[in-house]
PDB file of C-alpha atoms in Angstrom:
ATOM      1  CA  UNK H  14     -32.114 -16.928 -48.292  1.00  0.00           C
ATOM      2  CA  UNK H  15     -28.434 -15.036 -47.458  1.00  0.00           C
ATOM      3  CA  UNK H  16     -25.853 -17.372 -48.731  1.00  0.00           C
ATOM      4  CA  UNK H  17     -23.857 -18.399 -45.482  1.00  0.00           C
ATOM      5  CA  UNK H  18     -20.761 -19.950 -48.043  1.00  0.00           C
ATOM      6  CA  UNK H  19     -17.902 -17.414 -47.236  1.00  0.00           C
ATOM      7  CA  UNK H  20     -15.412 -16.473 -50.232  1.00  0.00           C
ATOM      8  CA  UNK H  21     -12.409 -18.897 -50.527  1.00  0.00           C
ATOM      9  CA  UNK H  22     -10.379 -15.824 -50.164  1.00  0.00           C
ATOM     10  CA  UNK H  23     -12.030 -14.656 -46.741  1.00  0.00           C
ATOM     11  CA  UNK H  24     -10.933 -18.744 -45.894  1.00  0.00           C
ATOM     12  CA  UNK H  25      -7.611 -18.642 -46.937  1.00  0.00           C
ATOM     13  CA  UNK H  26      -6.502 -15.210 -45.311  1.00  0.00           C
ATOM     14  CA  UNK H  27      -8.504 -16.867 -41.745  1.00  0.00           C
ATOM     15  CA  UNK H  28      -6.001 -20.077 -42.142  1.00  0.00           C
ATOM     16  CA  UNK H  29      -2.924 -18.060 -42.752  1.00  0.00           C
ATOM     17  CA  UNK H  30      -3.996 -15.741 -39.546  1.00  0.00           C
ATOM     18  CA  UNK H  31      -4.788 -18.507 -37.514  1.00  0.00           C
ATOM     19  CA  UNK H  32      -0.655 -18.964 -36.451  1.00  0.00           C
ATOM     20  CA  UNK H  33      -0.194 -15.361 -35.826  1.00  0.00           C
ATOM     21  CA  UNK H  34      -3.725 -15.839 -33.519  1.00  0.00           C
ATOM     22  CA  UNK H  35      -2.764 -18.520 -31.546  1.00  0.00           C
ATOM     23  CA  UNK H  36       0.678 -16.568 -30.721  1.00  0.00           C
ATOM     24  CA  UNK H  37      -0.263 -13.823 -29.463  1.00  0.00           C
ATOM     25  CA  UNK H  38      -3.006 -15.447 -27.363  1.00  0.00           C
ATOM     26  CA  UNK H  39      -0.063 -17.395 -26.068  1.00  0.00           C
ATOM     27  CA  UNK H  40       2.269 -14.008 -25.436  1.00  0.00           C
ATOM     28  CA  UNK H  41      -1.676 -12.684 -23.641  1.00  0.00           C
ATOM     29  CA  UNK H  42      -1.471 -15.627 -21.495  1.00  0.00           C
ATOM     30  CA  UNK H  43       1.874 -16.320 -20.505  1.00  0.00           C
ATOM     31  CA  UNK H  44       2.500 -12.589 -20.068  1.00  0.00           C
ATOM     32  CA  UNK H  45       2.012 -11.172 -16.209  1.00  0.00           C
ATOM     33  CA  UNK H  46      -0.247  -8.998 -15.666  1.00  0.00           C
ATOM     34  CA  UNK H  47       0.664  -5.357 -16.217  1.00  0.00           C
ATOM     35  CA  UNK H  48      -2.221  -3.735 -13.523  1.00  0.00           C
ATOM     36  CA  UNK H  49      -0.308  -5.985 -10.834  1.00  0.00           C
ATOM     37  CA  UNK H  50       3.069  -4.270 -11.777  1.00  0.00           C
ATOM     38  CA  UNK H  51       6.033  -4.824  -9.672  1.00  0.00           C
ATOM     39  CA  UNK H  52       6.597  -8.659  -7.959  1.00  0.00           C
ATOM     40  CA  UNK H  53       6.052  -8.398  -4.197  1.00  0.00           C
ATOM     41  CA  UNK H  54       8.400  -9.639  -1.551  1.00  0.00           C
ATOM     42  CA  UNK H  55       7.714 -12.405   0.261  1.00  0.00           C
ATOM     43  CA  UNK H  56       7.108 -10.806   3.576  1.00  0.00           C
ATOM     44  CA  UNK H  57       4.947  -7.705   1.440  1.00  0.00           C
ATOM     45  CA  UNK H  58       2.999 -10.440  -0.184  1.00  0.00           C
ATOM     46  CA  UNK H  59       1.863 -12.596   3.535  1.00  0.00           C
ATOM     47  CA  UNK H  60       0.878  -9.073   4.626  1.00  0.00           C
ATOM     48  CA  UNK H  61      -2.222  -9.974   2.365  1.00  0.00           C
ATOM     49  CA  UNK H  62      -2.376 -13.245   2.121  1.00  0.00           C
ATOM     50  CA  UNK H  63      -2.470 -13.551   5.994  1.00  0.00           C
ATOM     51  CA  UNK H  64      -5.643 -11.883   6.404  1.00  0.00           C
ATOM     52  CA  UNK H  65      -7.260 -12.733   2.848  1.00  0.00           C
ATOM     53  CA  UNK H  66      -6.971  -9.804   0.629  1.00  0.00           C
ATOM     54  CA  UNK H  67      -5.741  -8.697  -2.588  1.00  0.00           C
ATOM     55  CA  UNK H  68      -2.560  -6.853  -2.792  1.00  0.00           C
ATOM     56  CA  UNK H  69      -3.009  -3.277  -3.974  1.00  0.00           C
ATOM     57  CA  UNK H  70      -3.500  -2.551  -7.897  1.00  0.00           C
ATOM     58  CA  UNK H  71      -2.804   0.955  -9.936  1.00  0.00           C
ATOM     59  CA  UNK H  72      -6.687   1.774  -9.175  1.00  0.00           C
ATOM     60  CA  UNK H  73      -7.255   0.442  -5.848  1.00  0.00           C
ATOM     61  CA  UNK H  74      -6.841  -0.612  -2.835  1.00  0.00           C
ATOM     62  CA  UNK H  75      -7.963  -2.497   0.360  1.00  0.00           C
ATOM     63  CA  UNK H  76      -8.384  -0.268   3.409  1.00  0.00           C
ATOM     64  CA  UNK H  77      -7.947  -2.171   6.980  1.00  0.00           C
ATOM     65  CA  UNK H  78      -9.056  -1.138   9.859  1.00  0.00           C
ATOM     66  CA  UNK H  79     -10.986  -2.759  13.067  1.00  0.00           C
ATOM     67  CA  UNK H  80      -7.758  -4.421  14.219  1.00  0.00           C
ATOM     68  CA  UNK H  81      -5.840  -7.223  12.305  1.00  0.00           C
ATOM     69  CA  UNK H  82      -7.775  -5.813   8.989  1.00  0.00           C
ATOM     70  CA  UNK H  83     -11.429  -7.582  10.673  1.00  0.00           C
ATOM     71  CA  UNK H  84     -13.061  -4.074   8.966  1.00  0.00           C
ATOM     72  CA  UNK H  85     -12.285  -3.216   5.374  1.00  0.00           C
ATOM     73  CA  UNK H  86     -12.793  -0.855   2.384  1.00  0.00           C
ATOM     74  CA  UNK H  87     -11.930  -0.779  -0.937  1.00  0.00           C
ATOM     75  CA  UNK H  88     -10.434   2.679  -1.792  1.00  0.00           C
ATOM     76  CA  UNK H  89     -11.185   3.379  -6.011  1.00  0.00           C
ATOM     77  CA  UNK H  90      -8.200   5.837  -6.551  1.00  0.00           C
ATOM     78  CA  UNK H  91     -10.468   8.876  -8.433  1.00  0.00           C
ATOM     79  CA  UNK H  92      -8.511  10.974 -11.200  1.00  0.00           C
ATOM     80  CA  UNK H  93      -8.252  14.189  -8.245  1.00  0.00           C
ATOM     81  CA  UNK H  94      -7.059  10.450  -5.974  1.00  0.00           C
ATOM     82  CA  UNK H  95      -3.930  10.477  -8.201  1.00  0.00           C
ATOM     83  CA  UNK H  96      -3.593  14.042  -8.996  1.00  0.00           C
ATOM     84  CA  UNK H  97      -3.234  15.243  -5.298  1.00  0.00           C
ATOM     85  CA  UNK H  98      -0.748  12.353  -5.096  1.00  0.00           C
ATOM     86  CA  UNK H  99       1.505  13.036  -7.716  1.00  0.00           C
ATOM     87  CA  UNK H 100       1.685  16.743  -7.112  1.00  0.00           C
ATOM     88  CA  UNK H 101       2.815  15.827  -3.421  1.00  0.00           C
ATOM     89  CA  UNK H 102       5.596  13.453  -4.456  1.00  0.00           C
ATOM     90  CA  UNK H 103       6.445  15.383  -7.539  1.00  0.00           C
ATOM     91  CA  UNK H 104       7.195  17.914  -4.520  1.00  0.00           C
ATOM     92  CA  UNK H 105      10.079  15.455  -3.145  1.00  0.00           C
ATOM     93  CA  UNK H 106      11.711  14.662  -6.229  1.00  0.00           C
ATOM     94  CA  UNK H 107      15.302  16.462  -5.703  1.00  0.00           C
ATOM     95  CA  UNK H 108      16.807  13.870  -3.316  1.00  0.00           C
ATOM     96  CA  UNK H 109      16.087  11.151  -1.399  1.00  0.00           C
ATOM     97  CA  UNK H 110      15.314  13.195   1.956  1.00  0.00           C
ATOM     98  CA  UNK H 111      12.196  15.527   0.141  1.00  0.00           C
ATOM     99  CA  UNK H 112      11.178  12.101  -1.271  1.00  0.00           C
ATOM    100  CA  UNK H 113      10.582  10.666   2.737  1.00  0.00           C
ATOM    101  CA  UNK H 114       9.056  13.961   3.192  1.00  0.00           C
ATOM    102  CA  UNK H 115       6.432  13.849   0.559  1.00  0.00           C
ATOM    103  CA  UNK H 116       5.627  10.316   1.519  1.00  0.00           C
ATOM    104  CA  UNK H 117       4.983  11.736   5.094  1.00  0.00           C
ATOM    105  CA  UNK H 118       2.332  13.944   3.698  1.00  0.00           C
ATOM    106  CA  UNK H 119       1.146  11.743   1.362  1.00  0.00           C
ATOM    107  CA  UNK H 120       0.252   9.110   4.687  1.00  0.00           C
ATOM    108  CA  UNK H 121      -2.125  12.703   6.073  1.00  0.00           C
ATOM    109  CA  UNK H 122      -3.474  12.510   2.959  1.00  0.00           C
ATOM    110  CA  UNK H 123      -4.489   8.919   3.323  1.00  0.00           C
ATOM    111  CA  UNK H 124      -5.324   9.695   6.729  1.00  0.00           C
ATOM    112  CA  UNK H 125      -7.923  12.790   5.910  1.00  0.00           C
ATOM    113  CA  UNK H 126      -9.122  10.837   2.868  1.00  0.00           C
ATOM    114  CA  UNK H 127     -10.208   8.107   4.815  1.00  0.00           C
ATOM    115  CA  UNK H 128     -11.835   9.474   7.816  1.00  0.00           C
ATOM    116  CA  UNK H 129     -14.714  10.425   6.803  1.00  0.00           C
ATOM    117  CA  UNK H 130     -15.318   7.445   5.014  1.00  0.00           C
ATOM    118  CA  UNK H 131     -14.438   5.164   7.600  1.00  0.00           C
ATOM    119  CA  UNK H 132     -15.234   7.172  10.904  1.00  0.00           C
ATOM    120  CA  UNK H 133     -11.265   6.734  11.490  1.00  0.00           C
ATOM    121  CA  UNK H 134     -11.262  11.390  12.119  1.00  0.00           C
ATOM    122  CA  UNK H 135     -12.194  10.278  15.523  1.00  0.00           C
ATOM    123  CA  UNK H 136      -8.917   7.692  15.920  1.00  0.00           C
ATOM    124  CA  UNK H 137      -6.733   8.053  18.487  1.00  0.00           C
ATOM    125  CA  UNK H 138      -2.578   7.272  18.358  1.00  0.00           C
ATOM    126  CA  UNK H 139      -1.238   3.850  19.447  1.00  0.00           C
ATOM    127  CA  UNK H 140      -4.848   2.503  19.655  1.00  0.00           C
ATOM    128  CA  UNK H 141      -5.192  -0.947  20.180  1.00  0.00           C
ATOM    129  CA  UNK H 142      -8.206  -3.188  21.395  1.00  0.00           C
ATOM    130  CA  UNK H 143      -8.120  -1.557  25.285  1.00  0.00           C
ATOM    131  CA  UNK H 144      -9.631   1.511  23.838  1.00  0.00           C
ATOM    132  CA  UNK H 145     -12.580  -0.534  22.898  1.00  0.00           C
ATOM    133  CA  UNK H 146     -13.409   1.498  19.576  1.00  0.00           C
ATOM    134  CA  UNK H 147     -11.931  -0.642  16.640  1.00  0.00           C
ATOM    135  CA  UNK H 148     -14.149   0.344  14.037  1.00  0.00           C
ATOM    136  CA  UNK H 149     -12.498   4.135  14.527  1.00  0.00           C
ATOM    137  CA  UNK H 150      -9.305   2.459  14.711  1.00  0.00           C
ATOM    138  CA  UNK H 151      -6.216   1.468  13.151  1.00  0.00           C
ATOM    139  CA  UNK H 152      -4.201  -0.779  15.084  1.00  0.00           C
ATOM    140  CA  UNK H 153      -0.390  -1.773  13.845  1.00  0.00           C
ATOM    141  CA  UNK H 154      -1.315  -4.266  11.441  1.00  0.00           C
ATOM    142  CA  UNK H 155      -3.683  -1.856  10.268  1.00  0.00           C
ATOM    143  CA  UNK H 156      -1.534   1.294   9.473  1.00  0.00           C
ATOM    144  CA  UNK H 157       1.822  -1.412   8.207  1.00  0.00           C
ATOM    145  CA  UNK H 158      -0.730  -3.006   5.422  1.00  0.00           C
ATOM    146  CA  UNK H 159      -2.073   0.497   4.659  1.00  0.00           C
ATOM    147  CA  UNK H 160       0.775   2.737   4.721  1.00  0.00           C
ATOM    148  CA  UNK H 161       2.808  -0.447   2.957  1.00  0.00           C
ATOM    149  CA  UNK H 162      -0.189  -0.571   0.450  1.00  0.00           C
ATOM    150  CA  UNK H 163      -0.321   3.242  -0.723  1.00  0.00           C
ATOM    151  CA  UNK H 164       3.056   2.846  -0.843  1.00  0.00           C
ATOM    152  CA  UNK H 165       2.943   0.212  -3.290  1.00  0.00           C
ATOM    153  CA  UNK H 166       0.562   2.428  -5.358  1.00  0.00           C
ATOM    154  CA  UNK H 167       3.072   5.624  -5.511  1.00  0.00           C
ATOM    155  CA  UNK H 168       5.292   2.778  -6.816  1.00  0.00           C
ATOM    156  CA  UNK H 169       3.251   1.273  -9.585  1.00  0.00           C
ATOM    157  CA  UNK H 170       2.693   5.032 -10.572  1.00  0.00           C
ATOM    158  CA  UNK H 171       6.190   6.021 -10.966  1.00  0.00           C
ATOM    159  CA  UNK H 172       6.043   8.497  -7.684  1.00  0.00           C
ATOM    160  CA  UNK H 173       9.183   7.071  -6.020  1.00  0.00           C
ATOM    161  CA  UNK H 174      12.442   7.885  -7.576  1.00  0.00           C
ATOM    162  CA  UNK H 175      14.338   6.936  -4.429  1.00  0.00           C
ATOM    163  CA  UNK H 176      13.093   4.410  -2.943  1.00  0.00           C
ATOM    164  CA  UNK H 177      12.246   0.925  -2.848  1.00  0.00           C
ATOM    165  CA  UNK H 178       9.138  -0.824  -0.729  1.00  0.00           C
ATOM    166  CA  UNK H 179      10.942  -2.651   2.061  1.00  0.00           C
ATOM    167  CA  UNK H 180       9.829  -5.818   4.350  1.00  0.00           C
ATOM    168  CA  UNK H 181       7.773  -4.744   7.084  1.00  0.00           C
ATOM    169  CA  UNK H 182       9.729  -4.210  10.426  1.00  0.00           C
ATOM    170  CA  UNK H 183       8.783  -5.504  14.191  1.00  0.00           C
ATOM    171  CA  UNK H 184      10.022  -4.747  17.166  1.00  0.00           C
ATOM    172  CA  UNK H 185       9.245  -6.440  20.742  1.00  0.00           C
ATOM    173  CA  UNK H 186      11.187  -7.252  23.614  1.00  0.00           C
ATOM    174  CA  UNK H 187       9.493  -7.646  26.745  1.00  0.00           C
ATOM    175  CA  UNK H 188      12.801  -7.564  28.944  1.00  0.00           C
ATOM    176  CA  UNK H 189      13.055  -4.089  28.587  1.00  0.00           C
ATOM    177  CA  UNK H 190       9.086  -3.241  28.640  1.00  0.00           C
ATOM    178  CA  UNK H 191       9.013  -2.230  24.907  1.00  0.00           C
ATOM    179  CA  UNK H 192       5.500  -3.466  23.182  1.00  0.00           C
ATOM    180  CA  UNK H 193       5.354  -5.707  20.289  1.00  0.00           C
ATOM    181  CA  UNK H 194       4.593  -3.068  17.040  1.00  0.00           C
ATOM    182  CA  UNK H 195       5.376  -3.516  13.422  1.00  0.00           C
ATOM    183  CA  UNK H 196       5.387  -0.522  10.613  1.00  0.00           C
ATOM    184  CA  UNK H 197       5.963  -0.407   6.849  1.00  0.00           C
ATOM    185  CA  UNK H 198       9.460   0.261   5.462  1.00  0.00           C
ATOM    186  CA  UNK H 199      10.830   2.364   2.557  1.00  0.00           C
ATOM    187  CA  UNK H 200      14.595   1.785   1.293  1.00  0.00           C
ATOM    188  CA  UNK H 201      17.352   4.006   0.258  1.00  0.00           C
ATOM    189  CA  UNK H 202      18.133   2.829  -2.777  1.00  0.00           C
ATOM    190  CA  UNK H 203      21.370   4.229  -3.419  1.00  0.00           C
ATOM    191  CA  UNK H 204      22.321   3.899   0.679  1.00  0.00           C
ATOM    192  CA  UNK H 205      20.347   0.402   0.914  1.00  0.00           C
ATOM    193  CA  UNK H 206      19.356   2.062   4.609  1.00  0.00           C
ATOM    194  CA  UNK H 207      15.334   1.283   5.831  1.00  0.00           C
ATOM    195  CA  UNK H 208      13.165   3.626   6.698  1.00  0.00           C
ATOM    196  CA  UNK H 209      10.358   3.323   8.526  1.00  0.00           C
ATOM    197  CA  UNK H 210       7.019   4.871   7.709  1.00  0.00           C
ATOM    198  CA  UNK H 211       4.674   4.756  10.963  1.00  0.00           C
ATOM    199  CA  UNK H 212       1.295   5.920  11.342  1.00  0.00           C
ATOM    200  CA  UNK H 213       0.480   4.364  14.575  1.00  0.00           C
ATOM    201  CA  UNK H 214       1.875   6.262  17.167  1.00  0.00           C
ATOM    202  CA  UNK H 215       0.438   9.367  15.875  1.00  0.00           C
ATOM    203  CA  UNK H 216      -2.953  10.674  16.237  1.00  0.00           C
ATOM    204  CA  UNK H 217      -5.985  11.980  13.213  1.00  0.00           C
ATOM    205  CA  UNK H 218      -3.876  13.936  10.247  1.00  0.00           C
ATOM    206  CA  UNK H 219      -0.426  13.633  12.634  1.00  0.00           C
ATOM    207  CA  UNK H 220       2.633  13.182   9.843  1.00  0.00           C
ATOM    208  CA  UNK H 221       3.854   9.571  10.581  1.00  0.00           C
ATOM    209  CA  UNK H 222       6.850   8.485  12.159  1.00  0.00           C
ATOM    210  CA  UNK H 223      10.251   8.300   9.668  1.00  0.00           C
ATOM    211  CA  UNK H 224      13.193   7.595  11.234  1.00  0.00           C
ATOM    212  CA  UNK H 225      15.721   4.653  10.217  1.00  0.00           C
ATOM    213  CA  UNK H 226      15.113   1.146  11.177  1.00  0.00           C
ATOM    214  CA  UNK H 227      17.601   1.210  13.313  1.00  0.00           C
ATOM    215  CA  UNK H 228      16.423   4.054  15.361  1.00  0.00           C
ATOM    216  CA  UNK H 229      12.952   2.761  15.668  1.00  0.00           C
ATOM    217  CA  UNK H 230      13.824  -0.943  16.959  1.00  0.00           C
ATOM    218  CA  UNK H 231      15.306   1.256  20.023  1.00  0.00           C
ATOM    219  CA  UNK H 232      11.742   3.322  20.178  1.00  0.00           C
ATOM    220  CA  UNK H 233       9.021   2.779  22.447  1.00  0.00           C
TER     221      UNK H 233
END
């Protein structure tokens, strides 16, 4: 029979690890964790929360569509995901402008990813539950979680040099006839000025809307 008696040496080195053990399973524990990156804002953070989904990680993310996120994918970033990404933000890294640029084309790169996954080639722009096709459809809640989403993931990358991920924006006033909408939003952040980043009004592989915040709670 194998004697199961270990050495009194292989016992004495196990007690004096057993402190340095128990520490770092503590520093494990009490440390965040690093997938989840950045801490989300408030108003970022109920984008998910309100419609029971995980905020984006550095390999995924969840996909809404349907209208108020009632269809949904999980997009597995690929290696040739994040390669096609970086080389379009690389692209806008000499100022803060190119940067808003290569975030535009990094949304019709979203777009054409997803279409043929989700059947969303065939949406239309500013389509909302009178067209009766949601599951080709984003609506505004849709495109804000998304487009705030992949934004998120450029971020926990390292892809934006120039800007932060802002609260998402809504405008509404019924007064004046303009329809309740709400987009994601990027910030300057040297000029602390928003930027909006809207997919909605624009149609299959369109380049989204980027104006300033205060230019698009005058829009239509």
């Amino acid at each position: 029979m194998r004697d199961t008696v270990q050495p009194k040496c292989a016992i004495a080195a196990g007690a004096r690890l057993a402190p340095l053990v128990s520490l770092l399973l503590a520093l494990v524990i009490s440390t965040p964790c690093s997938a989840q990156g950045i801490a989300l804002r408030p108003a970022v953070e109920a984008l998910y929360s309100s419609v029971s989904i995980y905020p984006p990680s550095a390999t995924s993310m969840t996909v809404c569509y349907g209208f108020v996120c009632r269809r949904r994918h999980v997009l597995d970033f690929t290696p040739g995901d994040r390669a096609a990404l970086t080389q379009l933000l690389n692209a806008g890294h000499g100022n803060a402008a190119a940067e808003r640029a290569a975030v535009q084309k990094a949304v019709v790169w979203f777009d054409r990813r997803m279409g043929p996954v989700l059947g969303t080639s065939k949406r239309v722009a500013k389509a909302d539950f009178r067209y009766f096709d949601d599951k080709h459809n984003y609506d505004c809640w849709d495109t804000t979680r998304n487009t705030t989403s992949l934004l998120l993931v450029l971020q926990k990358w390292g892809l934006l040099k120039f800007h932060d991920i802002g609260d998402p924006q809504y405008r509404g006033n019924t007064l004046v006839l303009q329809t309740p909408h709400n987009t994601a939003v990027l910030i300057d952040r040297a000029s602390k000025i928003e930027w909006v980043v809207d997919l909605w009004p624009r149609g299959y592989l369109q380049p989204p809307d980027v104006m300033t915040v205060a230019k698009w709670v005058t829009e239509d």
